[in-house]
Backbone as ProteinMPNN parsed JSONL, in Angstrom:
{"seq_chain_A": "LGSLFSGPNLSGITSDTLKVAGVRHASTLELSEEGVEASATTAVTTMRSISLFSANSPFFFALVDDASLAPLFMGLVTNPAPDHMLNDDPGRNNGTMSDQPEMEKLSPE", "coords_chain_A": {"N_chain_A": [[41.247, 62.393, -71.956], [40.791, 63.426, -68.915], [38.14, 61.981, -68.392], [38.67, 60.023, -67.264], [39.133, 60.86, -64.376], [36.712, 61.827, -63.528], [34.439, 59.552, -62.763], [34.515, 57.031, -64.205], [34.211, 54.527, -66.267], [36.031, 51.321, -65.658], [35.377, 48.71, -66.387], [36.879, 46.233, -67.963], [39.194, 46.606, -66.202], [38.868, 44.923, -63.775], [36.027, 43.786, -61.651], [36.209, 45.66, -59.313], [35.098, 49.125, -57.822], [36.882, 51.644, -59.087], [39.088, 53.872, -58.738], [40.879, 56.686, -60.278], [43.343, 57.951, -59.038], [45.483, 60.071, -59.393], [47.809, 61.463, -61.946], [51.023, 60.97, -63.586], [53.346, 61.955, -65.288], [56.647, 62.19, -66.143], [59.307, 63.165, -68.253], [62.652, 63.181, -69.73], [65.457, 64.901, -71.623], [68.251, 64.479, -73.476], [71.358, 65.398, -74.121], [73.971, 65.0, -75.727], [77.421, 65.184, -77.396], [77.584, 62.528, -78.838], [74.904, 62.586, -79.482], [71.18, 62.097, -79.472], [69.175, 61.409, -76.151], [66.621, 60.317, -75.673], [63.792, 59.981, -72.941], [61.173, 58.063, -71.434], [58.123, 57.982, -68.916], [55.381, 57.584, -67.561], [52.507, 56.94, -64.953], [49.872, 55.719, -63.981], [48.189, 56.507, -60.681], [45.706, 54.434, -58.79], [42.608, 54.451, -56.698], [40.764, 52.668, -54.641], [37.547, 52.38, -54.112], [36.278, 54.19, -51.076], [35.327, 52.511, -48.437], [33.031, 53.05, -45.907], [33.821, 52.393, -41.967], [33.399, 51.804, -39.307], [33.765, 51.672, -35.415], [33.024, 50.612, -32.358], [34.738, 50.401, -30.382], [37.444, 49.762, -29.158], [40.15, 48.795, -30.959], [43.039, 46.91, -32.587], [45.402, 47.077, -35.235], [47.078, 46.454, -38.323], [49.277, 46.977, -41.823], [50.453, 44.911, -43.148], [52.855, 43.22, -44.998], [52.161, 41.253, -48.849], [53.102, 39.948, -50.25], [55.354, 39.418, -48.247], [55.129, 38.816, -45.831], [55.393, 40.582, -43.884], [55.269, 42.967, -41.476], [54.05, 46.169, -41.799], [53.522, 49.084, -40.908], [51.647, 49.763, -37.567], [49.102, 49.823, -35.393], [47.05, 51.192, -32.527], [43.562, 51.791, -31.934], [42.447, 53.276, -29.412], [40.177, 55.078, -28.705], [37.919, 54.995, -29.79], [35.54, 57.115, -30.146], [31.994, 58.244, -30.958], [31.42, 60.976, -31.504], [34.4, 61.051, -32.447], [34.58, 60.5, -34.641], [34.643, 60.564, -38.604], [33.095, 63.273, -40.412], [30.744, 61.851, -42.616], [28.522, 63.367, -44.069], [26.858, 64.966, -46.682], [26.144, 67.725, -46.726], [27.751, 69.432, -44.625], [30.256, 70.364, -43.236], [33.038, 68.469, -44.686], [34.7, 66.423, -42.438], [37.957, 65.67, -41.07], [41.051, 63.741, -41.616], [42.194, 64.504, -38.833], [40.057, 64.718, -37.322], [40.257, 62.362, -36.43], [39.857, 59.113, -33.69], [42.445, 59.012, -30.931], [45.912, 57.187, -32.567], [48.316, 55.417, -30.774], [51.27, 54.886, -31.84], [52.725, 51.06, -32.931], [55.502, 49.354, -31.945], [57.538, 46.61, -34.251], [58.571, 43.992, -33.785]], "CA_chain_A": [[42.643, 61.623, -70.622], [39.748, 64.012, -68.219], [37.227, 61.918, -68.29], [39.325, 59.154, -66.005], [38.923, 61.627, -63.065], [35.12, 62.296, -63.176], [33.284, 58.295, -62.672], [35.168, 56.015, -65.223], [34.086, 52.126, -66.132], [36.634, 50.682, -65.786], [35.027, 47.307, -65.75], [37.362, 45.817, -68.144], [40.308, 45.582, -65.568], [38.248, 44.755, -62.474], [35.062, 43.986, -61.665], [35.835, 46.369, -58.429], [35.256, 49.527, -58.21], [38.605, 51.894, -58.869], [38.979, 55.771, -59.2], [41.607, 57.005, -60.747], [43.263, 59.019, -58.657], [46.7, 60.491, -60.335], [48.47, 60.848, -63.56], [52.133, 61.063, -63.668], [54.847, 62.12, -66.575], [57.549, 62.659, -66.384], [60.504, 62.737, -69.672], [64.48, 63.448, -70.352], [65.996, 64.37, -72.725], [69.864, 64.9, -72.46], [71.973, 65.939, -75.313], [75.198, 65.287, -76.056], [78.634, 64.573, -78.501], [77.135, 61.0, -79.373], [73.803, 62.368, -80.693], [70.296, 62.645, -78.472], [68.482, 60.252, -75.745], [64.723, 60.744, -74.667], [62.69, 59.376, -72.151], [59.375, 58.794, -70.806], [57.292, 57.298, -68.172], [54.059, 57.976, -66.665], [52.403, 56.281, -63.83], [48.125, 56.083, -63.474], [47.543, 55.548, -59.596], [44.361, 54.128, -58.844], [42.406, 53.56, -55.349], [38.946, 52.029, -54.745], [36.506, 53.514, -53.595], [36.817, 54.639, -49.663], [34.276, 52.121, -47.817], [33.024, 53.561, -44.077], [34.454, 51.358, -41.368], [32.827, 52.247, -37.994], [34.177, 50.854, -34.454], [32.625, 51.209, -31.268], [34.939, 49.532, -29.148], [39.132, 49.98, -29.052], [41.109, 47.714, -31.295], [43.737, 46.763, -32.917], [45.367, 47.036, -36.621], [47.557, 45.869, -39.276], [49.729, 47.091, -42.733], [51.125, 43.878, -43.532], [53.464, 43.552, -47.071], [51.741, 40.574, -48.618], [54.661, 38.879, -49.878], [56.336, 39.266, -47.239], [53.957, 38.742, -44.063], [55.568, 41.137, -42.561], [54.21, 43.727, -40.698], [55.171, 47.423, -41.933], [52.466, 49.726, -39.662], [51.192, 48.321, -36.883], [48.509, 50.574, -34.695], [46.088, 50.623, -31.99], [42.838, 52.607, -31.84], [42.509, 53.551, -27.873], [39.167, 55.152, -27.847], [36.558, 55.324, -31.189], [33.947, 57.503, -29.456], [31.71, 58.596, -31.771], [32.568, 62.219, -32.072], [35.414, 61.48, -33.356], [33.919, 59.59, -36.268], [34.105, 61.874, -40.115], [31.425, 63.536, -40.49], [29.838, 61.568, -43.636], [26.531, 64.099, -44.569], [27.692, 66.025, -47.052], [25.536, 69.301, -46.226], [28.42, 69.593, -43.183], [31.492, 69.997, -43.861], [33.033, 67.294, -44.232], [36.109, 65.849, -41.939], [40.136, 65.224, -41.399], [41.908, 62.682, -40.931], [42.56, 64.551, -37.478], [39.093, 65.098, -36.778], [40.635, 61.489, -36.226], [40.48, 59.23, -32.525], [44.25, 59.392, -31.107], [46.168, 56.225, -32.144], [49.565, 54.815, -31.042], [52.276, 53.807, -32.468], [53.218, 49.971, -31.96], [56.746, 49.25, -33.217], [57.246, 45.868, -35.132], [59.147, 43.345, -32.254]], "C_chain_A": [[41.352, 62.456, -68.805], [39.022, 63.483, -67.682], [37.769, 59.855, -66.661], [38.566, 59.326, -64.591], [37.61, 61.84, -62.824], [34.192, 60.484, -63.736], [33.44, 57.889, -64.206], [34.533, 54.54, -65.294], [35.238, 52.13, -66.598], [36.688, 49.048, -65.169], [36.023, 46.365, -66.779], [38.941, 46.006, -67.082], [39.912, 45.377, -64.292], [37.385, 44.772, -62.387], [34.682, 45.012, -59.99], [36.248, 48.328, -58.092], [36.225, 50.986, -57.945], [38.066, 53.473, -59.237], [40.208, 56.232, -59.373], [42.245, 58.072, -59.155], [44.454, 60.428, -58.865], [47.282, 60.117, -60.861], [49.908, 61.279, -63.27], [53.013, 61.14, -64.635], [55.42, 62.114, -66.137], [58.786, 62.118, -68.279], [61.732, 63.658, -68.991], [65.349, 63.854, -71.903], [68.022, 64.932, -73.068], [70.61, 64.395, -74.194], [73.829, 65.771, -75.691], [76.038, 65.215, -77.164], [78.188, 63.898, -78.791], [76.099, 61.43, -80.441], [72.5, 62.755, -78.966], [69.6, 62.0, -78.137], [67.245, 60.931, -75.468], [64.563, 59.7, -74.206], [62.129, 59.419, -71.293], [59.148, 58.185, -69.781], [56.277, 58.318, -68.01], [53.207, 56.82, -66.023], [50.591, 56.743, -63.828], [48.147, 55.126, -62.519], [46.776, 55.47, -59.347], [43.936, 54.48, -57.355], [40.934, 53.254, -55.453], [38.283, 52.724, -53.93], [36.619, 52.994, -51.927], [34.843, 53.74, -49.451], [34.16, 52.664, -46.46], [32.966, 52.122, -42.84], [33.979, 52.778, -40.193], [32.84, 50.908, -37.054], [33.092, 51.503, -33.174], [33.769, 50.638, -30.256], [37.039, 49.659, -29.357], [39.445, 48.731, -30.098], [42.471, 47.673, -31.944], [44.039, 46.285, -34.602], [46.682, 47.182, -37.617], [48.02, 46.28, -40.364], [50.424, 46.094, -43.016], [51.474, 43.86, -45.457], [52.402, 41.282, -47.376], [52.636, 39.477, -49.3], [55.555, 37.957, -48.678], [55.816, 38.525, -45.775], [54.79, 39.365, -43.355], [55.148, 42.636, -42.684], [54.931, 45.52, -41.424], [54.622, 48.519, -41.351], [51.436, 49.073, -39.333], [50.377, 49.766, -35.711], [47.36, 50.151, -33.749], [45.192, 52.352, -31.6], [42.253, 51.975, -29.867], [40.882, 53.69, -27.151], [39.067, 56.011, -29.072], [35.742, 55.02, -31.163], [32.825, 57.646, -31.039], [31.774, 60.232, -32.57], [33.532, 62.189, -32.244], [35.256, 61.121, -34.166], [34.028, 61.68, -36.935], [33.21, 61.637, -39.801], [31.117, 62.928, -42.464], [28.053, 62.241, -44.098], [27.662, 65.498, -45.143], [26.975, 67.268, -47.923], [26.889, 69.612, -45.767], [29.666, 69.718, -44.603], [32.256, 69.102, -43.856], [34.417, 66.924, -43.075], [37.259, 65.455, -42.1], [40.888, 64.472, -40.97], [42.267, 63.189, -39.031], [41.308, 65.628, -37.081], [39.335, 62.943, -35.444], [40.441, 60.712, -34.915], [41.936, 58.786, -32.924], [44.577, 58.147, -31.541], [47.131, 56.186, -31.46], [50.049, 53.819, -31.844], [53.199, 52.381, -31.7], [54.722, 49.964, -32.785], [56.736, 47.368, -33.102], [58.299, 45.194, -34.144], [59.553, 41.92, -32.778]], "O_chain_A": [[41.314, 61.81, -67.758], [38.754, 63.879, -66.547], [37.284, 59.154, -65.774], [37.84, 58.579, -63.936], [37.371, 62.088, -61.643], [33.544, 60.317, -64.769], [32.749, 58.268, -65.152], [34.463, 53.682, -64.413], [35.612, 52.696, -67.625], [37.322, 48.434, -64.312], [35.981, 45.263, -66.23], [39.852, 45.291, -67.499], [40.783, 45.716, -63.489], [36.968, 45.79, -62.939], [33.556, 45.163, -59.516], [37.398, 48.765, -58.125], [36.334, 51.428, -56.801], [37.072, 53.962, -59.773], [40.817, 56.172, -58.305], [41.509, 58.748, -58.437], [44.204, 61.578, -58.503], [47.648, 58.941, -60.85], [49.886, 62.219, -62.475], [53.567, 60.058, -64.832], [54.99, 61.979, -64.991], [58.852, 61.124, -69.002], [61.722, 64.497, -68.091], [65.678, 63.184, -72.881], [68.608, 65.902, -72.588], [70.414, 63.481, -74.995], [74.626, 66.697, -75.842], [75.367, 65.167, -78.195], [77.823, 64.425, -79.842], [76.068, 61.095, -81.625], [72.76, 63.331, -77.91], [68.915, 61.498, -79.028], [67.099, 62.08, -75.05], [64.943, 58.621, -74.66], [62.169, 60.266, -70.401], [60.168, 57.581, -69.45], [56.312, 59.526, -68.247], [53.229, 55.736, -66.606], [50.181, 57.896, -63.694], [48.145, 53.899, -62.624], [46.274, 56.589, -59.448], [44.884, 54.832, -56.653], [40.148, 53.632, -56.321], [38.626, 53.606, -53.143], [36.921, 51.863, -51.547], [33.752, 54.053, -49.928], [35.205, 52.756, -45.816], [32.231, 51.136, -42.904], [34.118, 54.001, -40.206], [32.41, 49.78, -37.292], [32.553, 52.609, -33.154], [33.334, 50.476, -29.116], [37.245, 49.299, -30.516], [38.847, 47.676, -29.887], [43.095, 48.709, -31.716], [43.335, 45.48, -35.212], [47.269, 48.261, -37.527], [46.938, 46.191, -40.943], [51.54, 46.556, -43.253], [50.897, 44.187, -46.495], [52.156, 40.435, -46.517], [52.798, 38.331, -48.881], [56.027, 36.857, -48.389], [56.379, 37.795, -44.959], [55.075, 38.934, -42.238], [54.805, 43.279, -43.676], [56.122, 45.83, -41.444], [55.57, 49.284, -41.178], [50.652, 48.324, -39.916], [51.145, 50.629, -35.285], [46.739, 49.102, -33.925], [45.647, 53.44, -31.245], [41.898, 50.906, -29.37], [40.367, 53.187, -26.152], [39.62, 57.058, -29.408], [35.083, 54.032, -31.488], [33.118, 57.042, -32.071], [32.055, 60.539, -33.728], [34.059, 63.3, -32.289], [36.139, 61.51, -34.931], [33.835, 62.831, -36.543], [32.566, 60.723, -39.285], [31.332, 63.7, -43.398], [26.954, 61.732, -44.316], [28.48, 66.307, -44.704], [27.091, 67.65, -49.087], [27.454, 70.23, -46.67], [29.875, 69.467, -45.789], [32.315, 68.644, -42.715], [35.281, 67.756, -43.352], [37.657, 64.924, -43.137], [41.405, 64.58, -39.858], [42.526, 62.36, -38.158], [41.387, 66.799, -36.708], [38.853, 62.556, -34.379], [40.921, 61.546, -34.147], [42.501, 58.455, -33.966], [43.707, 57.383, -31.122], [47.235, 57.368, -31.132], [49.722, 52.724, -32.304], [53.9, 52.345, -30.689], [54.974, 50.428, -33.897], [56.143, 46.788, -32.191], [59.006, 46.05, -33.613], [60.028, 41.09, -32.003]]}, "name": "protein", "num_of_chains": 1, "seq": "LGSLFSGPNLSGITSDTLKVAGVRHASTLELSEEGVEASATTAVTTMRSISLFSANSPFFFALVDDASLAPLFMGLVTNPAPDHMLNDDPGRNNGTMSDQPEMEKLSPE"}
């Protein structure tokens, strides 16, 4: 299982580059006068490799449900200044989302 987290070859699933983000397992055991009942579930979460996105002017974005086309989240980046960008230099301390430009949340109407 450990090899899934260190550059696995998942080409049999998709041609996209995927990374395993986590594995969760839960199990239950119920003991009663009628007997024992056990159940288990395992979930593997994957993520695509992150692409660098750079913007030099304000922009609007939306996260939309594929099936219903309903907007789930919308935002507006008003100041994508270069000094707010993530640091992608591995020799330096990488930035976090707190380094990003401020975004205004927009309510779906």
